[in-house]
mmCIF file of C-alpha atoms in Angstrom:
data_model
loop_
_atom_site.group_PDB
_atom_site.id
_atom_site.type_symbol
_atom_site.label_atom_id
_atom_site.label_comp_id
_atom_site.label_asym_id
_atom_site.label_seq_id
_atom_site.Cartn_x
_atom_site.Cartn_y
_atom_site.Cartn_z
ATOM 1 C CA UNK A 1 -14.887 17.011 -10.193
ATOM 2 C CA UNK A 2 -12.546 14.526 -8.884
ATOM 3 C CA UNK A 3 -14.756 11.853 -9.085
ATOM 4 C CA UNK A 4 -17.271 10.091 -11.975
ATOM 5 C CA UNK A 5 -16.919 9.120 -15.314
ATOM 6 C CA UNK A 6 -14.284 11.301 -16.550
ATOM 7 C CA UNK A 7 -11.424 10.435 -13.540
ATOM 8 C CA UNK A 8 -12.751 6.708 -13.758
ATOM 9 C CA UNK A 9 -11.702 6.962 -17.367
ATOM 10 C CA UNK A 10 -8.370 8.013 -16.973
ATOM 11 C CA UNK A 11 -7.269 6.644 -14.052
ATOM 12 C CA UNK A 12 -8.180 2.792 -14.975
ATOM 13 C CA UNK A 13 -6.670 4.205 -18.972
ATOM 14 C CA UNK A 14 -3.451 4.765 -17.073
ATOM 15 C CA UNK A 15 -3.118 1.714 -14.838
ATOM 16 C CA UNK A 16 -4.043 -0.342 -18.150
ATOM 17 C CA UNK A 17 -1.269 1.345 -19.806
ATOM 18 C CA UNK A 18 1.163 0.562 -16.914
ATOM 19 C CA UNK A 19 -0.122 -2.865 -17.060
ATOM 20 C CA UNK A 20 0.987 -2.989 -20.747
ATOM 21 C CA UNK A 21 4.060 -1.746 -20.755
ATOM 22 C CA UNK A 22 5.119 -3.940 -17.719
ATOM 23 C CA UNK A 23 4.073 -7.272 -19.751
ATOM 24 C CA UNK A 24 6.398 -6.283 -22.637
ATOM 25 C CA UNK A 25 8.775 -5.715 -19.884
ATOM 26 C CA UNK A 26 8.978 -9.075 -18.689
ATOM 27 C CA UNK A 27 8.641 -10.752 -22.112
ATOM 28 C CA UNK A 28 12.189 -8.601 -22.477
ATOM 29 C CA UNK A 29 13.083 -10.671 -19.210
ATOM 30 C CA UNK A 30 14.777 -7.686 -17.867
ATOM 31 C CA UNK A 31 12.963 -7.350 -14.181
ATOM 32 C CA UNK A 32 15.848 -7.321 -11.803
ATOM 33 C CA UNK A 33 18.142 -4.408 -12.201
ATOM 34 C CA UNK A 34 18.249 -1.493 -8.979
ATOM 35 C CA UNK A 35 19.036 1.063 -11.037
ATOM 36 C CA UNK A 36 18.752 3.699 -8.121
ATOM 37 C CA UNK A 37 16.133 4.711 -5.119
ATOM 38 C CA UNK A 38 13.357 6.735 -4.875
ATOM 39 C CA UNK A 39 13.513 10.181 -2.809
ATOM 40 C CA UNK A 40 11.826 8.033 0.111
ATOM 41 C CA UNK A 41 14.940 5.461 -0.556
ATOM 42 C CA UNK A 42 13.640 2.559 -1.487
ATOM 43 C CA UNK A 43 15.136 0.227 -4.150
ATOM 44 C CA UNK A 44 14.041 1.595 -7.518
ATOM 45 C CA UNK A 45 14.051 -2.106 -9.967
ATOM 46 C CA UNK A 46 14.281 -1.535 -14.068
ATOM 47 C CA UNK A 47 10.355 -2.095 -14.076
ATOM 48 C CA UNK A 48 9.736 0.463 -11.695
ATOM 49 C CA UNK A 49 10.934 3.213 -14.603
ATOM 50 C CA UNK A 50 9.343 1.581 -17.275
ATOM 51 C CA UNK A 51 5.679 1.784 -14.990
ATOM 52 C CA UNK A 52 6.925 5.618 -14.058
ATOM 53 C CA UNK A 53 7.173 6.146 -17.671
ATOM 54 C CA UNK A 54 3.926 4.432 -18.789
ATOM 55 C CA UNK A 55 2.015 6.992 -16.016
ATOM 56 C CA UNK A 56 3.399 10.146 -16.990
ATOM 57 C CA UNK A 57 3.291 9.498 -20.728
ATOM 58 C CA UNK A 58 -0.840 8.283 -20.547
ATOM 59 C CA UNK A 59 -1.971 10.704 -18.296
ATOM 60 C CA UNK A 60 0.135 13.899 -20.496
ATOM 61 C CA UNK A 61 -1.808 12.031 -23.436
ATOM 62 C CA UNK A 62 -5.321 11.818 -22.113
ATOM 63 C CA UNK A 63 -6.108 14.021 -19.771
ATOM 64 C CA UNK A 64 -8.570 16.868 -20.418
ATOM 65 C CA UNK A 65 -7.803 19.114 -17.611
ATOM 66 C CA UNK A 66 -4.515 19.866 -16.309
ATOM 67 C CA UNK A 67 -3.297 17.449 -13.349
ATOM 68 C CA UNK A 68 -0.704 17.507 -10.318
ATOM 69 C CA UNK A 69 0.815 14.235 -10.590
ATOM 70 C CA UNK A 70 2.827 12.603 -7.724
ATOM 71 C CA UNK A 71 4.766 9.151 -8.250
ATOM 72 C CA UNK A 72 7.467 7.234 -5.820
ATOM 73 C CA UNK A 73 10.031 8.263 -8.106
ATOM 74 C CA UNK A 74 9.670 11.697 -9.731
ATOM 75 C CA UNK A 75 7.631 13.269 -6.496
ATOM 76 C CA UNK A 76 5.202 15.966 -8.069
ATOM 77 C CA UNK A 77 4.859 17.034 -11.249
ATOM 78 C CA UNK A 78 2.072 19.085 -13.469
ATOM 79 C CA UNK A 79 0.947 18.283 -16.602
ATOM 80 C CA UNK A 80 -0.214 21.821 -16.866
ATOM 81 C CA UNK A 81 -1.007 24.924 -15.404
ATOM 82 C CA UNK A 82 -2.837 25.611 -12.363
ATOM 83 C CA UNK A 83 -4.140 22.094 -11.645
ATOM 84 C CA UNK A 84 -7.347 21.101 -9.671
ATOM 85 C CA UNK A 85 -7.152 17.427 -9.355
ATOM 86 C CA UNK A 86 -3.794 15.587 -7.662
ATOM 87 C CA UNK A 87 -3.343 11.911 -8.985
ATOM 88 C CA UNK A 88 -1.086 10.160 -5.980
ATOM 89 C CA UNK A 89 0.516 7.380 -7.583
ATOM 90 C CA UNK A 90 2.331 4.384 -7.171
ATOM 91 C CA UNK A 91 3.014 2.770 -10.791
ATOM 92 C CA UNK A 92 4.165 -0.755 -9.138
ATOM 93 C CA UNK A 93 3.391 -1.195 -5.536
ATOM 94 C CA UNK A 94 4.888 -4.672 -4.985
ATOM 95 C CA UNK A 95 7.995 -4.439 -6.975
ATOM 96 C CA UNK A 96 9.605 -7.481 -5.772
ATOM 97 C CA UNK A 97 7.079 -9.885 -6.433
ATOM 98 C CA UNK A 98 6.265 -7.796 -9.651
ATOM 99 C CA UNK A 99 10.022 -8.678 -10.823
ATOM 100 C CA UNK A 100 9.370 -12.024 -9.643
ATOM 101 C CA UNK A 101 6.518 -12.809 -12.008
ATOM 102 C CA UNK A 102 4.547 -13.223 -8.964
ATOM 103 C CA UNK A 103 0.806 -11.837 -8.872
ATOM 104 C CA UNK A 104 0.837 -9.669 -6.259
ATOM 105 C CA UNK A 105 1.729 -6.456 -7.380
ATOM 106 C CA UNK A 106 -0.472 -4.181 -8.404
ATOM 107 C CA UNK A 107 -1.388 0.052 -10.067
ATOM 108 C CA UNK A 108 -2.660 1.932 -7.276
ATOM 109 C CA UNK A 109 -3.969 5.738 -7.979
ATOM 110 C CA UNK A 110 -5.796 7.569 -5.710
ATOM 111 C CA UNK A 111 -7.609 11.251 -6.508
ATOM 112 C CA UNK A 112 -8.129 14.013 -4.701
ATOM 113 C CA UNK A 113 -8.492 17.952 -5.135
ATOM 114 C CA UNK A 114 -5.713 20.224 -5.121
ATOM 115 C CA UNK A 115 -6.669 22.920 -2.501
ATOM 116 C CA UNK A 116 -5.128 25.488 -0.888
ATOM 117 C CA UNK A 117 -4.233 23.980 1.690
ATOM 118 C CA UNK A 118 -2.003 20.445 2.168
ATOM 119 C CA UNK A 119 -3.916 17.406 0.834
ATOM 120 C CA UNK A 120 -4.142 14.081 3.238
ATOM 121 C CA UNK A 121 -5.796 11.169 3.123
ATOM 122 C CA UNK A 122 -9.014 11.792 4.112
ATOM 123 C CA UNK A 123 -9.773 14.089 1.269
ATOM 124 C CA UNK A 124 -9.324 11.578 -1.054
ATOM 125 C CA UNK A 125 -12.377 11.194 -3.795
ATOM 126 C CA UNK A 126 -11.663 7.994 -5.788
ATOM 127 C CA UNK A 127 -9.227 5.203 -6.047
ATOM 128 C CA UNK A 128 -8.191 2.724 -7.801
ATOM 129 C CA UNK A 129 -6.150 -0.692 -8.117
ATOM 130 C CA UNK A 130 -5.432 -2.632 -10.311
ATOM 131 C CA UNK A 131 -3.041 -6.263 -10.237
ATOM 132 C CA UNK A 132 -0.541 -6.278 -12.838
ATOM 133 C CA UNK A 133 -0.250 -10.174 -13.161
ATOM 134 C CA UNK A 134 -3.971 -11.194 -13.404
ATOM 135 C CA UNK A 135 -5.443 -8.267 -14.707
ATOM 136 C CA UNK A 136 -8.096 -7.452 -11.978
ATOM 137 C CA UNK A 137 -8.944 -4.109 -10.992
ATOM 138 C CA UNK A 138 -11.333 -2.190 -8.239
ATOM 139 C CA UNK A 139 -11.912 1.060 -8.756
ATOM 140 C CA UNK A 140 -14.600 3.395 -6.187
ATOM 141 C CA UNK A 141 -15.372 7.561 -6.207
ATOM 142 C CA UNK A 142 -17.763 9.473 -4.110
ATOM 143 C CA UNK A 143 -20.194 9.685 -6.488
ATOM 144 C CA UNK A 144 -20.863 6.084 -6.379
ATOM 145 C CA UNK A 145 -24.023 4.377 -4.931
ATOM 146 C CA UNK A 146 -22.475 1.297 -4.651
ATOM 147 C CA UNK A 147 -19.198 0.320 -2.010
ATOM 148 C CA UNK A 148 -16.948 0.046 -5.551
ATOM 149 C CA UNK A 149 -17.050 -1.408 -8.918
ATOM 150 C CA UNK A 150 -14.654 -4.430 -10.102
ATOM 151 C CA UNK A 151 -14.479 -6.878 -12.915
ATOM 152 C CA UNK A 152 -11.750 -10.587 -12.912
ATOM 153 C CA UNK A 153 -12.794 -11.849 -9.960
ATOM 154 C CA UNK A 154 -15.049 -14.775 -9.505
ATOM 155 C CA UNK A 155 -16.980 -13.346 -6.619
ATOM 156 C CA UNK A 156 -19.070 -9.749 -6.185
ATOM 157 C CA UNK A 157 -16.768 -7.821 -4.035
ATOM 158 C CA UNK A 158 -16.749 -6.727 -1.157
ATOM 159 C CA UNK A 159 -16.770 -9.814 0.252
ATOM 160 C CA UNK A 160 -15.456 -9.162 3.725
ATOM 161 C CA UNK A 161 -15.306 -12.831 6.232
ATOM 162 C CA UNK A 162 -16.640 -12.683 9.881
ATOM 163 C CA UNK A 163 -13.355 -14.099 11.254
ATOM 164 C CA UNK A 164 -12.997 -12.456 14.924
ATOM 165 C CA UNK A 165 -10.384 -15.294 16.416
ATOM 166 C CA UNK A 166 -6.446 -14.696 16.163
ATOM 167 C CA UNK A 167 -6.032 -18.229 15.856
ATOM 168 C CA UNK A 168 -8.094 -18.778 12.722
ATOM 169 C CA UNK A 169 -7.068 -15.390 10.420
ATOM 170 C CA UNK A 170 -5.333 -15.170 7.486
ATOM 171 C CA UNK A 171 -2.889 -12.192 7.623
ATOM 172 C CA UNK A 172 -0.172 -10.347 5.640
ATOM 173 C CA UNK A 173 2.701 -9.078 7.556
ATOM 174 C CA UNK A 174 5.394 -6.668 6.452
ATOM 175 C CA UNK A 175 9.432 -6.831 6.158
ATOM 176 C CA UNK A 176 10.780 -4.261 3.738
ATOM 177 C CA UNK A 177 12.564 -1.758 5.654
ATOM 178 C CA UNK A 178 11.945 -3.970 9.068
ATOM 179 C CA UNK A 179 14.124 -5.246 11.857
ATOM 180 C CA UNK A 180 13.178 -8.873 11.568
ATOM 181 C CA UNK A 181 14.175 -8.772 15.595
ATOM 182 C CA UNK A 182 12.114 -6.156 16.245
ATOM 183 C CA UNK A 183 8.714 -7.574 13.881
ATOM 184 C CA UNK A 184 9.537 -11.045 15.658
ATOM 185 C CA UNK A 185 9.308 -9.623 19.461
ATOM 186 C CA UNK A 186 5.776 -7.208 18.434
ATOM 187 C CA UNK A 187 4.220 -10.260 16.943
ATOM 188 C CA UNK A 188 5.850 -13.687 17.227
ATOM 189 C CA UNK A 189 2.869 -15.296 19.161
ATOM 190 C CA UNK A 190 0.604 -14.030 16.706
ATOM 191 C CA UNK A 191 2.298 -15.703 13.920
ATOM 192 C CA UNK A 192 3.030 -19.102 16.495
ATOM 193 C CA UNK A 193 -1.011 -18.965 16.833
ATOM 194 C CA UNK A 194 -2.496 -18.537 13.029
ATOM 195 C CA UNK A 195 0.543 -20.088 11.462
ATOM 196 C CA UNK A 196 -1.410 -23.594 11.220
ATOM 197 C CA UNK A 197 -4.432 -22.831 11.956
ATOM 198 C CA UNK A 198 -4.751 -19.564 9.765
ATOM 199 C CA UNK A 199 -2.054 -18.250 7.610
ATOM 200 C CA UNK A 200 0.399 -15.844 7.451
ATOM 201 C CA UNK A 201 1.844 -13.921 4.634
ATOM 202 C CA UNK A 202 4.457 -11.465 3.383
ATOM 203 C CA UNK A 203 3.511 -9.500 0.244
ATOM 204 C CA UNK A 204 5.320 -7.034 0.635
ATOM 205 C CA UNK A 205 2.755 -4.707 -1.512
ATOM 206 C CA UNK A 206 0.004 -2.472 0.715
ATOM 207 C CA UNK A 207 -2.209 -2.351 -1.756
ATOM 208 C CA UNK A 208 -2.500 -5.693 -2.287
ATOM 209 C CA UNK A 209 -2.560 -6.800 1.278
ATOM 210 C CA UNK A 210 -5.878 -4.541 1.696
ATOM 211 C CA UNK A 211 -7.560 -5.303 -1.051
ATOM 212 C CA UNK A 212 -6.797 -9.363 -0.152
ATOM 213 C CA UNK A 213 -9.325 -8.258 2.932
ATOM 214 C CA UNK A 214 -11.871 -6.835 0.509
ATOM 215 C CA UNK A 215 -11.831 -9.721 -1.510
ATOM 216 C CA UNK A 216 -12.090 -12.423 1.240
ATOM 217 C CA UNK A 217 -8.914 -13.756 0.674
ATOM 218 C CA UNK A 218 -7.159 -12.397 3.856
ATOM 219 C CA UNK A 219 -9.065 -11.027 7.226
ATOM 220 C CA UNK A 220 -5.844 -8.431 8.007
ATOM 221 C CA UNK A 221 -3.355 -6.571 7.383
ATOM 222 C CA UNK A 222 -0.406 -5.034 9.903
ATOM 223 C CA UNK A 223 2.301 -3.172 8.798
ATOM 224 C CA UNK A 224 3.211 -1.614 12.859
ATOM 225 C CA UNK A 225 6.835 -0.073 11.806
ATOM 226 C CA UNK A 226 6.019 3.441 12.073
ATOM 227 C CA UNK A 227 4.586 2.791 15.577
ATOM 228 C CA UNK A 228 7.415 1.195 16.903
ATOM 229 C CA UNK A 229 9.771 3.855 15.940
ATOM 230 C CA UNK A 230 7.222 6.574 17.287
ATOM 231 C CA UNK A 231 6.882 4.062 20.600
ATOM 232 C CA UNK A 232 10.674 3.652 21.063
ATOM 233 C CA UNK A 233 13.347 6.406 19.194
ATOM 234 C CA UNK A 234 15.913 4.336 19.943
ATOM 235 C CA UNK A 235 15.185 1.691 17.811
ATOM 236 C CA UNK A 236 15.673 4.539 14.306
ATOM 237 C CA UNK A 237 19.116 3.124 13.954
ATOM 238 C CA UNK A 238 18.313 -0.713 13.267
ATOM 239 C CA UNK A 239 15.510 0.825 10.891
ATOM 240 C CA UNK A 240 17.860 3.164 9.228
ATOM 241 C CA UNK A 241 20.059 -0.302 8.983
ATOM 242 C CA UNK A 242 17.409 -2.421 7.267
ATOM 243 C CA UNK A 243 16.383 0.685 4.880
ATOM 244 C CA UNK A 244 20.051 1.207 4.160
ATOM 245 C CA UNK A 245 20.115 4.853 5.441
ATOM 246 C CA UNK A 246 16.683 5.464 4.717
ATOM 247 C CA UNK A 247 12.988 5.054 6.915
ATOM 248 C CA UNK A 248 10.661 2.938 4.913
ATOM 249 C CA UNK A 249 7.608 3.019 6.629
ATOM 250 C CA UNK A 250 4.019 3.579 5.252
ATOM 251 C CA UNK A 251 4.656 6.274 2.130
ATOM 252 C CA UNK A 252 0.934 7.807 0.593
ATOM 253 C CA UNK A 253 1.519 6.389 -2.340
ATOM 254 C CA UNK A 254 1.474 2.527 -0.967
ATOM 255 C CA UNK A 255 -1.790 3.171 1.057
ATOM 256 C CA UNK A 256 -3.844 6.116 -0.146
ATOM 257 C CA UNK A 257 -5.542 4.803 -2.878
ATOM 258 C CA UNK A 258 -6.078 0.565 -0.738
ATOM 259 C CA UNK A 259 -7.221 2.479 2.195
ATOM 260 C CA UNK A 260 -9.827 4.295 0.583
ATOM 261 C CA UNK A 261 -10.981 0.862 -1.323
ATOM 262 C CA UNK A 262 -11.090 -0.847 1.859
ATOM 263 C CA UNK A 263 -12.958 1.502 4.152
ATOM 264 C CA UNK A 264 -15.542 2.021 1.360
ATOM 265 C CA UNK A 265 -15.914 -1.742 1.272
ATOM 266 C CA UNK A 266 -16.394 -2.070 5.179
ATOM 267 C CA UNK A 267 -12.658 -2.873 6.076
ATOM 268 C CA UNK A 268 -11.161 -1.586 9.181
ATOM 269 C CA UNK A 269 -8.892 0.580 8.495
ATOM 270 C CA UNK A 270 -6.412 2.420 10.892
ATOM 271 C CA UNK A 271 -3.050 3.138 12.075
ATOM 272 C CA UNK A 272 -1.534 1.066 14.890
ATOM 273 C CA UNK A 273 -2.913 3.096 17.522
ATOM 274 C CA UNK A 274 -6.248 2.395 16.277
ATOM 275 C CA UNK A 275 -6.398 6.064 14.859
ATOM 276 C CA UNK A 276 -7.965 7.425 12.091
ATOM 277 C CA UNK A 277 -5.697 7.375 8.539
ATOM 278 C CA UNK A 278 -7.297 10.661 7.191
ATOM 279 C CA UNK A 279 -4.427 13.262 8.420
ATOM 280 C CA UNK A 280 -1.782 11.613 6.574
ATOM 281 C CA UNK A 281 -0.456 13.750 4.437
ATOM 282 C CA UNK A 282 -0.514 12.844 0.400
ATOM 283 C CA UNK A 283 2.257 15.016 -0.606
ATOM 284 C CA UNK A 284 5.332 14.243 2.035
ATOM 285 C CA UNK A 285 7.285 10.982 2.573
ATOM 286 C CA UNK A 286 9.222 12.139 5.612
ATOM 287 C CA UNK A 287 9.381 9.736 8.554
ATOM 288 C CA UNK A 288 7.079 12.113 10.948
ATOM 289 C CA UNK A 289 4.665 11.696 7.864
ATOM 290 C CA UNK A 290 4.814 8.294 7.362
ATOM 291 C CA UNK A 291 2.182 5.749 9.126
ATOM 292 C CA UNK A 292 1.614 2.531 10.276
ATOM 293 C CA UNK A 293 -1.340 0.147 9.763
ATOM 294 C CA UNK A 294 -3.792 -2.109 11.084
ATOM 295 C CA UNK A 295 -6.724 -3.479 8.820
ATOM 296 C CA UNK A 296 -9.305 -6.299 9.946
ATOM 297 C CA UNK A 297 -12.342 -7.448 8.272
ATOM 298 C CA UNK A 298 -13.850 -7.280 11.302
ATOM 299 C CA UNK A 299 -13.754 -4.416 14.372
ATOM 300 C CA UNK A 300 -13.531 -7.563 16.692
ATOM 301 C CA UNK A 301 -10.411 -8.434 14.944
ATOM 302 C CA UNK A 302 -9.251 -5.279 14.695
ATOM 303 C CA UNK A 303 -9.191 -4.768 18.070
ATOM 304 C CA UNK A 304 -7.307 -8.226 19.171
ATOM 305 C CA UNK A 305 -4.814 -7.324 16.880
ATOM 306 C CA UNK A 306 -4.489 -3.730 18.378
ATOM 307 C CA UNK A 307 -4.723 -5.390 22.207
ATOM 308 C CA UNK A 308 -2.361 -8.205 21.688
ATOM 309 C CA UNK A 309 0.776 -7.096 19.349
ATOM 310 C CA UNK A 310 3.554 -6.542 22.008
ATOM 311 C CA UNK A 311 3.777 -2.399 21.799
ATOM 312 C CA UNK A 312 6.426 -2.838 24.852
ATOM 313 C CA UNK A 313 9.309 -3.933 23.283
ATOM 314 C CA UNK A 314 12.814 -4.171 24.937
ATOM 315 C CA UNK A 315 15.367 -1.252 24.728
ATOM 316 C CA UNK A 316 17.548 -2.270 21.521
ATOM 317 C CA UNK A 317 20.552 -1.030 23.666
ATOM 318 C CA UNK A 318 19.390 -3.369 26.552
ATOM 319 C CA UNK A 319 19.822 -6.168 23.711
ATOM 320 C CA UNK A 320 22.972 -5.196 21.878
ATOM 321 C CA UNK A 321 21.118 -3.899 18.828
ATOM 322 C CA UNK A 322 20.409 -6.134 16.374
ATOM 323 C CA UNK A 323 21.721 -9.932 16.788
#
């Protein structure tokens, strides 16, 4: 069973532990050191191996069944012998702010069965978040009556707004791994438009972002990288620049366990063609398998964002490449 009392046991055990371990981090004041990347190439920070650590070491401790185990930074691993259940981790999504003392990184773990076959994200079976800084956590399986159970917020969640005008939404944006040229000429207007009037901001943590919409906090999310690379080839080089040799899109770990949250909670979640997130696949960080997204509290939303985000961008050799 990859869902009920048993996985909601462990999983919120392990973020909890992560959580620990990560406070007497910081009271040690080391946060900042890159100390390598991870196979997809992103930065790997000192706190990023202590959270890797804290995972592997609760979840070889407590669980009762063996488990397939997949982090950003050791890939999969199995805690025993012919495992049923895959645990797609990410032990700090939001590292930066995270070594920033900043509150939006978070523990995100989603579940799903092992089968024969090559798990994506649409066979996930429970997920769960959890923010490092304050403490609160989500947490949502199949066997659930209810959208998802929480506890530190002030509010019952979900608690999704009605906001359908581009003018008025509050929105997270990404950067890591992103031509600034390229993010400015897909959705400079936007960001001219809800600047004042909304708000705009760069977490630079997926999880986080999504479950901002679940919460009320935020009415979307974009993150349109992958698109524009699939949209226009020729713009892989300036993302290979930014990702220093690397493609830092969308990896399963940032997304699988937010996504699930979210659509269980009402959210509109998608890629940036307005397609379905399900066939991602949980256990490959390639750049064919990484995604995009676009997440609204609202389908009206949703599909302004989707209609107005410039998809049409100018040939980066027309331009010089990056300026």
């Amino acid at each position: 069973m990859t869902g009920g009392p048993a996985i909601r046991e462990l999983v919120l055990g392990c973020a909890q532990a992560v959580r620990a371990a990560v406070a007497r981090h910081g009271r040690q004041g080391r946060q900042r050191r890159v100390h390598g990347d991870s196979p997809g190439g992103d930065a790997q920070f000192d706190v990023d191996e202590v959270a890797e650590r804290a995972v592997w070491e609760h979840l070889t401790g407590h669980a009762r069944e063996p488990l397939a185990v997949y982090t950003e930074h050791h890939g999969l691993r199995r805690t025993g012998p012919d495992p049923a259940i895959l645990l797609v981790v990410d032990p700090v999504d939001g590292t930066r702010p995270t070594s920033a003392g900043l509150e939006m990184g978070t523990v995100s773990i989603a579940v799903a069965p092992l089968a024969a076959g090559a798990p994506t994200l649409g066979d996930v079976t429970a997920a769960h978040v959890l923010e490092l800084r304050s403490g609160a956590w989500m947490y949502a399986d199949d066997t659930l009556p209810e959208p998802l159970r929480h506890d530190g917020y002030d509010w019952p969640l979900p608690r999704l707004s009605s906001t359908r005008d581009l003018t008025r939404m509050f929105w997270s944006i990404e950067f890591n791994g992103h031509p600034m040229r390229l993010m400015t000429d897909a959705y400079e207007h936007l960001v001219d438009a809800s600047a004042n009037t909304g708000g705009v901001f760069v977490f630079n943590s997926a999880s986080f972002s999504l479950t901002r919409i679940v919460t009320g906090q935020l009415d979307a999310y974009v993150d349109v990288g992958n698109r524009i690379l699939r949209d226009h080839p020729g713009t892989e080089a300036e993302f290979r620049r930014v990702g220093r040799g690397g493609i830092l899109h969308l990896f399963p770990y940032d997304i699988a366990a937010s996504a699930y949250l979210a659509k269980r909670a009402g959210v509109v979640v998608t890629d940036a063609y307005g397609d379905s997130l399900d066939p991602m696949p949980l256990l490959t960080i390639d750049p064919a398998s990484q995604r995009s997204c676009v997440a609204a509290s609202t389908p009206e939303l949703h599909r302004a964002l989707l209609d107005t985000i410039r998809w049409d961008l100018p040939d980066p050799a027309s331009t010089g490449g990056h300026r």
